[in-house]
Coordinates of N, CA and C in Angstrom, one line a residue:
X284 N 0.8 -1.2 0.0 CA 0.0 0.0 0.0 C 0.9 1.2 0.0
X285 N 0.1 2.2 -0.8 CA 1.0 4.1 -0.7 C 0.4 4.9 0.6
X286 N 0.9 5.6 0.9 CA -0.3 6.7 1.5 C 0.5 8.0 0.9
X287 N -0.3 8.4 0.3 CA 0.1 9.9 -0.4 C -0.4 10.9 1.0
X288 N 0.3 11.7 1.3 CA 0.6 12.5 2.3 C 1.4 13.7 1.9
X289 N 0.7 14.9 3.1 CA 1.1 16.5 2.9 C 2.9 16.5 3.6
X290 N 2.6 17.9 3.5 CA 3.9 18.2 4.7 C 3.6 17.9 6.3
X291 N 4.3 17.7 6.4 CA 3.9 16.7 7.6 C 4.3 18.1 8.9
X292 N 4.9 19.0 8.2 CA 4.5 20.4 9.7 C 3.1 20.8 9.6
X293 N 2.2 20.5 8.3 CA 1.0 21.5 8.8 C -0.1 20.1 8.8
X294 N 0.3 19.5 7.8 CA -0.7 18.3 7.6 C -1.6 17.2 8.4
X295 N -2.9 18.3 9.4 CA -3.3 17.6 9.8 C -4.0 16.1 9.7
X296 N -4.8 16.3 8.6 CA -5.6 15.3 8.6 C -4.9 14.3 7.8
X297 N -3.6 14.3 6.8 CA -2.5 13.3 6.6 C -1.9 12.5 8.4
X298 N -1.4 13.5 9.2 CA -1.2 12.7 10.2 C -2.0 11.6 10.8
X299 N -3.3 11.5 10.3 CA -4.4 10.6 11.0 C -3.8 9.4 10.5
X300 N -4.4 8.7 9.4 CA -3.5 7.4 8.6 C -2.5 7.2 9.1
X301 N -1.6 8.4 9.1 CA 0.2 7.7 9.0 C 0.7 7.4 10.3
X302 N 0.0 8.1 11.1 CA 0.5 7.8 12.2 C -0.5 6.5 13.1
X303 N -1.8 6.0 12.9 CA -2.5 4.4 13.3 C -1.6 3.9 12.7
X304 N -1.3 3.8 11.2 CA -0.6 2.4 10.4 C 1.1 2.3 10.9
X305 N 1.5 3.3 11.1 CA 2.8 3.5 11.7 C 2.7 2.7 12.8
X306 N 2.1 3.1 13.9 CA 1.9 2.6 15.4 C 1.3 1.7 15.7
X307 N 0.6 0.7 14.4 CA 0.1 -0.4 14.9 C 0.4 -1.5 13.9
X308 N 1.5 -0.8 13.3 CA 2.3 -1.9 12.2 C 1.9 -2.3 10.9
X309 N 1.0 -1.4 10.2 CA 0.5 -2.1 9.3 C 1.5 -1.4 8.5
X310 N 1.9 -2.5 7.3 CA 3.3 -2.1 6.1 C 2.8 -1.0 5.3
X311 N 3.4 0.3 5.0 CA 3.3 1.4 3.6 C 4.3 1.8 3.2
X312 N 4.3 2.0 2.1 CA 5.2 3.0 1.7 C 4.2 4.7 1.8
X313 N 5.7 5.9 1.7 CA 5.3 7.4 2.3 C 5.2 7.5 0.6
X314 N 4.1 8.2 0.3 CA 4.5 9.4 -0.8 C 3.8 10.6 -0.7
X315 N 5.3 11.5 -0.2 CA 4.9 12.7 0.2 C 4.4 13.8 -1.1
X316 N 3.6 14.2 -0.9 CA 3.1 16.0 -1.9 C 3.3 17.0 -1.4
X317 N 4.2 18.2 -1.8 CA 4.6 19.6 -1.1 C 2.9 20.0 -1.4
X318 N 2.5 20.2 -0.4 CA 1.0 20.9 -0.3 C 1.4 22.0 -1.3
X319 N 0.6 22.0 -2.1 CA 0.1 23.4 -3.3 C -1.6 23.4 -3.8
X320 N -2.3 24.1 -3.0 CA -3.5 23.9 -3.6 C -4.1 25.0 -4.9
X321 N -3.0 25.6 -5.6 CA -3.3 26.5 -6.3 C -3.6 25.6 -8.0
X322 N -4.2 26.2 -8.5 CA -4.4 25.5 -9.7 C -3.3 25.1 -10.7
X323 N -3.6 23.5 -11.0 CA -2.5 23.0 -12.1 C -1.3 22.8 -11.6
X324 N -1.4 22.7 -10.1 CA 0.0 22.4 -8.8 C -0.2 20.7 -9.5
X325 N 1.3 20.7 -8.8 CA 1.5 18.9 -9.4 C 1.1 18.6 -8.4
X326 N 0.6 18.6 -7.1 CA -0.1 18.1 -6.3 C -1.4 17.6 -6.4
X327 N -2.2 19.0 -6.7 CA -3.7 18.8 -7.1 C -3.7 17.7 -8.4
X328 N -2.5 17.9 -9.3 CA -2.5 17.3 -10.8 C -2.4 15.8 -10.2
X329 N -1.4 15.1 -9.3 CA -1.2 13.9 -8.9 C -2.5 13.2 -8.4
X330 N -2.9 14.1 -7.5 CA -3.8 13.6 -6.3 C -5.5 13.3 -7.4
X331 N -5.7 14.1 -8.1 CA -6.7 14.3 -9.2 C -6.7 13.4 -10.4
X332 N -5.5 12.9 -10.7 CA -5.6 11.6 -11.4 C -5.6 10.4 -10.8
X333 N -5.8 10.2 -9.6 CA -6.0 9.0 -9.1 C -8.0 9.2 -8.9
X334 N -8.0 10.3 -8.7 CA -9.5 9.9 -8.6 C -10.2 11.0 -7.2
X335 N -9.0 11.1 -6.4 CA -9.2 11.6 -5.5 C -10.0 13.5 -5.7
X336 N -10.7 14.1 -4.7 CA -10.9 15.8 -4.5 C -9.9 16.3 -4.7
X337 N -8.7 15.8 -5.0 CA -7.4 16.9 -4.9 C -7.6 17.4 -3.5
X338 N -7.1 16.5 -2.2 CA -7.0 16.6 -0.8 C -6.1 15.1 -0.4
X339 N -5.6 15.5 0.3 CA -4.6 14.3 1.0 C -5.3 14.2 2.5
X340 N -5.2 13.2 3.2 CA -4.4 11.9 2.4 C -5.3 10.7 1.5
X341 N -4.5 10.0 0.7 CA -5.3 9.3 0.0 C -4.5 7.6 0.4
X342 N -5.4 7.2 0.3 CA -4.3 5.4 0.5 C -4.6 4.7 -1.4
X343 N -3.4 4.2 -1.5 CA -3.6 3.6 -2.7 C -3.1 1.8 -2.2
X344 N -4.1 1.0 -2.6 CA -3.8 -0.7 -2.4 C -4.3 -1.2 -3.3
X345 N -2.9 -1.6 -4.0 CA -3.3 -2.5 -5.2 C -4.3 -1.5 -6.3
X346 N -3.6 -0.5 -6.3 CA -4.1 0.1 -7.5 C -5.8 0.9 -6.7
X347 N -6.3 0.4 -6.1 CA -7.1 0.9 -5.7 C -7.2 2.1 -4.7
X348 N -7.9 3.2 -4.9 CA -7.7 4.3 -4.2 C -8.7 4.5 -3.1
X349 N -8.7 4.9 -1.7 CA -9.5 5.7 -0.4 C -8.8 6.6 -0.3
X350 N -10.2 7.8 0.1 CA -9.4 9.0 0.0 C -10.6 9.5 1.2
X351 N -10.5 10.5 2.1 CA -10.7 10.8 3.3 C -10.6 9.6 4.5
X352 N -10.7 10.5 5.8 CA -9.4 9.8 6.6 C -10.4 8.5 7.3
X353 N -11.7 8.4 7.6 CA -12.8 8.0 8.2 C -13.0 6.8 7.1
X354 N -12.8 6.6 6.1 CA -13.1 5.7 4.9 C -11.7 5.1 5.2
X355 N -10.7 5.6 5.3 CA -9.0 4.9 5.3 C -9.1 3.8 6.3
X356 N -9.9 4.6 7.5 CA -9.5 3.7 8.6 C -10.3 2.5 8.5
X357 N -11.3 3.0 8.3 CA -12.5 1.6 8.1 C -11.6 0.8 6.9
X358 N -11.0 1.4 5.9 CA -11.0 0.0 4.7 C -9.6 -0.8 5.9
X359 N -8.5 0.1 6.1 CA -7.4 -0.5 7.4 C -8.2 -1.3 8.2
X360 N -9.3 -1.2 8.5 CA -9.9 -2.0 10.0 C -10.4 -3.2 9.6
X361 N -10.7 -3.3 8.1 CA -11.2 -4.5 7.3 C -10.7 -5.5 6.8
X362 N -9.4 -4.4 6.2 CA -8.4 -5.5 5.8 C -7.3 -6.0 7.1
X363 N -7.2 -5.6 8.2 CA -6.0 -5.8 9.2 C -6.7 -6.1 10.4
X364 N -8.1 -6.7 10.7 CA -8.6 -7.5 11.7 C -7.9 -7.6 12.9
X365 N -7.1 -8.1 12.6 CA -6.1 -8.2 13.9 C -5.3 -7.2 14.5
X366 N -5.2 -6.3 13.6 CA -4.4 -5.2 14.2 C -5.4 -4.2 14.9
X367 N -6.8 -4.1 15.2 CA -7.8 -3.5 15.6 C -7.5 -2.1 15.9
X368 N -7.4 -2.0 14.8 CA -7.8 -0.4 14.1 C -8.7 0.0 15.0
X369 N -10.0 -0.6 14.9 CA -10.9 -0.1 15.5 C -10.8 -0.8 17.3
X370 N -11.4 0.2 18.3 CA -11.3 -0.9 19.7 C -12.5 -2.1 19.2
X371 N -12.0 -2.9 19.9 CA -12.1 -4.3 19.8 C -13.6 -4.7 20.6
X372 N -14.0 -3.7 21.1 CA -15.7 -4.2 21.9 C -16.6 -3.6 20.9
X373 N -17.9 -3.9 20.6 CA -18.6 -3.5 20.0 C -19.0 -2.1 20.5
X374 N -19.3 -2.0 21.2 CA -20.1 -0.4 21.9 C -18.8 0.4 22.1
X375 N -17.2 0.1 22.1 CA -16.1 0.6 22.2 C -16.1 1.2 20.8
X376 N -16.1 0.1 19.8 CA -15.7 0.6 18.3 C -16.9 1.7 18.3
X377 N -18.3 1.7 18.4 CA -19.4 2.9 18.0 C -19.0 4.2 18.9
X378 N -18.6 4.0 20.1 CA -18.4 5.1 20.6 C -17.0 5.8 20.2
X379 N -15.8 5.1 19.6 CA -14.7 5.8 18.9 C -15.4 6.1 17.9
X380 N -16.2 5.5 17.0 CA -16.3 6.1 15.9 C -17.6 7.6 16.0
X381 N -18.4 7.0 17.0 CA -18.9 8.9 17.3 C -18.0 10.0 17.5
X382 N -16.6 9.6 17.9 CA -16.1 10.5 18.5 C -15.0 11.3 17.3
X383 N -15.0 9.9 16.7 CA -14.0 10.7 15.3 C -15.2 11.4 14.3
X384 N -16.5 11.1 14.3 CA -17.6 11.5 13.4 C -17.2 13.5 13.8
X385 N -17.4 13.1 15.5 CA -17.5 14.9 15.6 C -16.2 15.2 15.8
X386 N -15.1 15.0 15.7 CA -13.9 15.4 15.2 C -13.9 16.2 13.6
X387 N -14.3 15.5 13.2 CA -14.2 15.3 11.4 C -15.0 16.1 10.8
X388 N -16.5 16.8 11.6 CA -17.1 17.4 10.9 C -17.6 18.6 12.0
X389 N -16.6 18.8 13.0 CA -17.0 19.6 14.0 C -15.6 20.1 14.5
X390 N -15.5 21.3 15.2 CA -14.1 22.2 15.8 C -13.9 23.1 15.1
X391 N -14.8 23.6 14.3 CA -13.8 24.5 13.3 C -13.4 25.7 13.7
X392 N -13.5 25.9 15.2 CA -12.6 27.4 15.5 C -11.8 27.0 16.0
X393 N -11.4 25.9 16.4 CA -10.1 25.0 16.7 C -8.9 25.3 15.3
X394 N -9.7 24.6 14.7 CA -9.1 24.2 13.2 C -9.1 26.1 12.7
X395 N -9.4 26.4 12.3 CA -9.1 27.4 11.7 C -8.6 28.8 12.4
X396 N -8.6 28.9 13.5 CA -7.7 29.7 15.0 C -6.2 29.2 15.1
X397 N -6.1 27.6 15.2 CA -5.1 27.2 15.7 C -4.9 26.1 14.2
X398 N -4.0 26.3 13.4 CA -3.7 25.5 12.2 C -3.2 24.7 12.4
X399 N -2.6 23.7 12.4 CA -1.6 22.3 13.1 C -0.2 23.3 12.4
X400 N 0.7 23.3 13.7 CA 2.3 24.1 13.0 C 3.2 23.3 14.0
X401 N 3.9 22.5 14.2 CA 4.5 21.5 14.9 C 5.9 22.0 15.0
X402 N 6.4 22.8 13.9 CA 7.1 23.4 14.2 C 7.5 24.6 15.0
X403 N 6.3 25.5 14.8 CA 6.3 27.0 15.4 C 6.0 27.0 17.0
X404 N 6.1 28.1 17.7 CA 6.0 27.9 19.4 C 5.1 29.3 19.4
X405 N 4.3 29.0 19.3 CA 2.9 29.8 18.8 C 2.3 30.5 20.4
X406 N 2.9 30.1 21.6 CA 2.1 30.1 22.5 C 1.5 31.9 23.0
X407 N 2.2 33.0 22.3 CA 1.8 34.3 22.6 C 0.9 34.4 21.6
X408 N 0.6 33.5 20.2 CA 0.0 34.2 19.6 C -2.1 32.7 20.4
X409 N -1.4 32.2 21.2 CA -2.4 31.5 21.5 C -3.3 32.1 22.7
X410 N -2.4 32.6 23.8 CA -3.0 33.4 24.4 C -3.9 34.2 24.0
X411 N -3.7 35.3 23.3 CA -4.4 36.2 22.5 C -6.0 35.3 21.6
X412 N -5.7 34.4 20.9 CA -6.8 33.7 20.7 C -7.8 33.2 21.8
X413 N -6.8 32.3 22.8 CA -8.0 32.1 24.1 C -8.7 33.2 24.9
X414 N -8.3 34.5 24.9 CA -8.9 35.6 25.4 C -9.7 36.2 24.6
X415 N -9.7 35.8 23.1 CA -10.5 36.4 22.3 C -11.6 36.0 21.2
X416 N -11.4 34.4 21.8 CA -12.1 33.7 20.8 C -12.9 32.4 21.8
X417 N -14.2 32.7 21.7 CA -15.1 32.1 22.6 C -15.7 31.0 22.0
X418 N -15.8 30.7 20.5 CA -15.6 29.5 20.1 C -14.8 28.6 20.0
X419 N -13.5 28.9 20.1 CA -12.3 27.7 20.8 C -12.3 27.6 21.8
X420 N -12.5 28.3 22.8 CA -12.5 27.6 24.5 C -13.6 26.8 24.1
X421 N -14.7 27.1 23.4 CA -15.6 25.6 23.5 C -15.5 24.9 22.7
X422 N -14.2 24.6 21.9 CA -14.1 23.9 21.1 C -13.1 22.9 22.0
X423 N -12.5 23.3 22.5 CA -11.3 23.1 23.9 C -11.9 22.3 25.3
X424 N -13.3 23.3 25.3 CA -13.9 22.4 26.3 C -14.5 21.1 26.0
X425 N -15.0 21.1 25.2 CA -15.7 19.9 24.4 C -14.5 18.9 24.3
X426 N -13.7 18.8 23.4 CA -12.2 17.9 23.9 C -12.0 17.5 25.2
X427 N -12.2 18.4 26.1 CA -11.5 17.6 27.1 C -12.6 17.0 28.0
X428 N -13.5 17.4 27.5 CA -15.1 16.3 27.8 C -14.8 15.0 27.8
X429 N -14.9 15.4 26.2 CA -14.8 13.9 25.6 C -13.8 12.9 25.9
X430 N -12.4 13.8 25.9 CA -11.3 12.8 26.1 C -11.6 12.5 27.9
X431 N -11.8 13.3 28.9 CA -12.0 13.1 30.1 C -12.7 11.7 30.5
X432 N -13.7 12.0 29.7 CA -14.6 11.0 30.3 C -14.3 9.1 29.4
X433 N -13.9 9.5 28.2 CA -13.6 8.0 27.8 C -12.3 7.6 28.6
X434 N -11.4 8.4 28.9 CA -10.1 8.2 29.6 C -10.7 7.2 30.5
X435 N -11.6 8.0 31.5 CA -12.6 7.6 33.2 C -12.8 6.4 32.6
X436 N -13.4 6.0 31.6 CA -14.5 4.9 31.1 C -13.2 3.9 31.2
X437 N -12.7 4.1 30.4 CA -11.7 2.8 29.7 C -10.6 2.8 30.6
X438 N -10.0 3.8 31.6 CA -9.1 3.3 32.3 C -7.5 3.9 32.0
X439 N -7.5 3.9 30.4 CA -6.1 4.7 29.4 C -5.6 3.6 29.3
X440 N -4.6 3.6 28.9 CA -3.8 5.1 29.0 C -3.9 6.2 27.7
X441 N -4.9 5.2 27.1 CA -5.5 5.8 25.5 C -6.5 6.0 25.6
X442 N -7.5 6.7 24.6 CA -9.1 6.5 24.7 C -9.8 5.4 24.9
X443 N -9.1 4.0 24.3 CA -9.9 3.2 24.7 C -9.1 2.0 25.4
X444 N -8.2 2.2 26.0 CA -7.4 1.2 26.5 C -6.2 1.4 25.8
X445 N -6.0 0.5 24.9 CA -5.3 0.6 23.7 C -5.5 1.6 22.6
X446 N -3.8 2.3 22.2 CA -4.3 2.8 21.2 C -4.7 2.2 19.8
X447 N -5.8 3.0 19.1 CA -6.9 3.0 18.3 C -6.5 4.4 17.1
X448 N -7.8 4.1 16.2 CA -8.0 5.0 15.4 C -8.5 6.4 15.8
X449 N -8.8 6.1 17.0 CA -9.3 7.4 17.8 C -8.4 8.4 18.0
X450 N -7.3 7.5 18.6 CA -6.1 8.6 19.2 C -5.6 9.0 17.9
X451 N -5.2 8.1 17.0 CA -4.9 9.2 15.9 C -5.2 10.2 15.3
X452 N -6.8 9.9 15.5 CA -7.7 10.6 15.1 C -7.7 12.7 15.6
X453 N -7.1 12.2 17.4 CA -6.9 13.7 17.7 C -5.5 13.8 18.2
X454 N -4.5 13.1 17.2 CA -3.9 13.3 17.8 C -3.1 15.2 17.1
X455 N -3.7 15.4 15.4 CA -3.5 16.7 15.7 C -4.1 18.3 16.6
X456 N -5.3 17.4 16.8 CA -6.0 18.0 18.4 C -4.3 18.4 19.4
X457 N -3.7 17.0 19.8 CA -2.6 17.4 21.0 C -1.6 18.1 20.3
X458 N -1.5 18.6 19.1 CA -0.5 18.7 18.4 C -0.7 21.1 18.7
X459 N -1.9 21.1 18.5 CA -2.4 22.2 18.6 C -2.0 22.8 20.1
X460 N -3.2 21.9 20.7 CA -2.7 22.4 22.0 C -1.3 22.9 22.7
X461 N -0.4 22.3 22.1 CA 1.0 22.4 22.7 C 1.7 23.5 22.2
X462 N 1.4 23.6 20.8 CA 1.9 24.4 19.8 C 1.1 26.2 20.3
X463 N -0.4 26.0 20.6 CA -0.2 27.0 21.0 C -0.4 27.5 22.4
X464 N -0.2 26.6 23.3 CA -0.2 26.3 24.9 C -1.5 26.8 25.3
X465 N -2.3 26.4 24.8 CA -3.6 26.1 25.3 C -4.1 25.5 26.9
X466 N -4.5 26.8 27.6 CA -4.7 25.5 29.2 C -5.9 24.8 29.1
X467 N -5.2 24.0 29.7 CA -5.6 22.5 29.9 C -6.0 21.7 30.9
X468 N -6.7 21.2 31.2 CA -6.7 20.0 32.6 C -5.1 19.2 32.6
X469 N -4.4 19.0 33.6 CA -3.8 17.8 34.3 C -4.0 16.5 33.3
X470 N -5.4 16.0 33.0 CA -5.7 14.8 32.7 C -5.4 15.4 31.0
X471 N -5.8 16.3 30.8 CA -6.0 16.4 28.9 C -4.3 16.7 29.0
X472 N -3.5 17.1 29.6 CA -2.2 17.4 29.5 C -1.2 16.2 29.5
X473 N -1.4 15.5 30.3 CA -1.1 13.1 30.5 C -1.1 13.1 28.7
X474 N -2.9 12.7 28.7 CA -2.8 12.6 27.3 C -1.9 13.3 25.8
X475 N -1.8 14.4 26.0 CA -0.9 14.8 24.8 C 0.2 14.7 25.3
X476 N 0.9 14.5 26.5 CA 2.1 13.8 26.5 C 2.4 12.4 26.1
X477 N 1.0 11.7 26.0 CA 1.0 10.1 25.8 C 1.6 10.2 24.1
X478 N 0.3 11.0 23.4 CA 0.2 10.8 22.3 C 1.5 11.1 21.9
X479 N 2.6 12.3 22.2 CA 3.8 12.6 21.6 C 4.9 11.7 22.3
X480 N 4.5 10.8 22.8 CA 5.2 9.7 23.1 C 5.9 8.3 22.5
X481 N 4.5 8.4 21.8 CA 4.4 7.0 20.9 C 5.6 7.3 20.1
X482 N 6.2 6.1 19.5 CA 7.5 6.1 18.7 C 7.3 6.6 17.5
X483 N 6.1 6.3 17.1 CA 5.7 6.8 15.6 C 5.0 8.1 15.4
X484 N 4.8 9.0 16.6 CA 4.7 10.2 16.8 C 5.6 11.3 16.6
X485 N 6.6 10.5 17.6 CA 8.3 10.9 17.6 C 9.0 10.9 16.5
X486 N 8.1 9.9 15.6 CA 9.3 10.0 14.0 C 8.2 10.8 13.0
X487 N 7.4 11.3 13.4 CA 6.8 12.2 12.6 C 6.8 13.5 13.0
X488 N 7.1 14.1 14.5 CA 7.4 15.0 14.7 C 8.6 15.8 14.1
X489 N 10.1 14.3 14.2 CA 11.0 14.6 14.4 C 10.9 14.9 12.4
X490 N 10.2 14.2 11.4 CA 10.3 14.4 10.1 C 9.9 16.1 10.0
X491 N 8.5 16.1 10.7 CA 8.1 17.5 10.3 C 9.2 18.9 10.6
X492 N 10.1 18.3 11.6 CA 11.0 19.5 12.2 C 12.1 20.1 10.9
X493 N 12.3 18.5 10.5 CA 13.3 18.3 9.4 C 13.1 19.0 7.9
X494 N 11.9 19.3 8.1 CA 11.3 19.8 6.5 C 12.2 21.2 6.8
X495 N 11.7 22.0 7.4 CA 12.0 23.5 6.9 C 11.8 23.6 5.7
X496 N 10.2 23.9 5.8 CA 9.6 24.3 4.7 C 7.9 24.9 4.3
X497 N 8.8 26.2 4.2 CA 7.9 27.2 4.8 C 6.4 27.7 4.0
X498 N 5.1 27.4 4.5 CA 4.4 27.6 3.3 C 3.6 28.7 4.1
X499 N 3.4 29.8 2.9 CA 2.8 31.2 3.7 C 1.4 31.1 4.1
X500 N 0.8 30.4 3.5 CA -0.9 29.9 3.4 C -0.7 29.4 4.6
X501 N -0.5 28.1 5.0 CA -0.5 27.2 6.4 C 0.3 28.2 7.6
X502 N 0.1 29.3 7.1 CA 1.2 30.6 8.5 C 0.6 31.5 8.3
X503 N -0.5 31.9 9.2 CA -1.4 33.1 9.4 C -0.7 33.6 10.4
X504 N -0.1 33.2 11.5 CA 0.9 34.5 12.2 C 2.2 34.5 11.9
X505 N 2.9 33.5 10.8 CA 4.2 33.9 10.6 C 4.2 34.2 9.1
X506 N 3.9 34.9 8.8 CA 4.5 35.5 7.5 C 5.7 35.6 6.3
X507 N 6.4 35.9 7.2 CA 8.1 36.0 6.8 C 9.0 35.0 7.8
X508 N 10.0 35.2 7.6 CA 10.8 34.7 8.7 C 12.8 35.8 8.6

């Protein structure tokens, strides 16, 4: 299998796939795209001849293409049974999968306040947002709801015991928070230490550091350098 993949400093929703299949062993090869969403970019041109919206990430297996992150995991959880993509209890797997549903189509003052920059140390310009932006504190609050209470349920040291498609799911959620020091609970703070723990976290962090490479679009407070 491929996983066609962004730059991995801004690329949230690429980090979801790469980093479950990374951390639960399932075999890929990387093919990375310099994010260009401008027209007739060899990105949009690559990603568009496979079939895909011109959006990463896409998985390619055996010629065959999935392309959003919610479809990737499910076809991963189908073909790799044993590697249980999904948690392993029935009412476990529906309640990760509600949880990535409002991940996926919900936060967007998260997401568009706080951009995933893994690089940058954003934390003055985060301040300033948490004092002035009343739909990310509840975007903030709601996270640590949700992660609070599955934490309580399951015990951890993941959302559901074991890590899942879930945690990958937010794990650009922890990526945010840190980036722009977002306060936090104690318990939601564990967690994004867990998440930047994992080995395959650590080699994706340590990849994204390695890029230096600066795209002005994905840098609403850094402009220049």
């Amino acid at each position: 299998m491929q996983l066609y993949f962004g730059n991995k400093n801004y690329s949230s929703w690429s980090l979801r796939p790469w980093l479950a299949m990374r951390q639960l062993g399932i075999p890929f090869d990387e093919v990375k795209l310099r994010l260009d969403f401008s027209e007739g970019s060899a990105f949009k041109a690559t990603l568009e001849r496979m079939g895909s919206p011109g959006k990463v990430p896409v998985l390619v297996d055996d010629g065959f293409v999935v392309w959003d992150t919610l479809a990737i995991a499910e076809y991963l959880n189908e073909q790799f049974p044993d590697k249980a993509v999904w948690p392993r209890g029935l009412r476990e797997r529906a309640r990760a999968r509600s949880l990535c549903a409002e991940m996926h189509s919900g936060f967007s003052a998260l997401r568009n306040h706080c951009p995933m920059n893994i690089e940058a140390d954003l934390r003055q310009v985060g301040a300033g947002i948490w004092d002035t932006e009343a739909d990310v504190r509840r975007d903030v609050a709601r996270i640590e709801q949700l992660w609070g209470e599955q934490l309580a349920a399951s015990g951890g040291p993941f959302l559901f015991g074991e890590f899942s498609a879930a945690d990958a799911y937010f794990a650009p959620v922890a990526t945010r928070l840190r980036t722009y020091g977002l306060p936090v609970s104690t318990t939601t703070s564990a967690y994004v230490d867990r998440i930047f723990a994992l080995p395959a976290m650590q080699q994706w962090v340590s990849d994204a550091l390695a890029e230096q490479d600066f795209l002005d679009f994905d840098e609403p407070y850094r402009k220049s350098r």
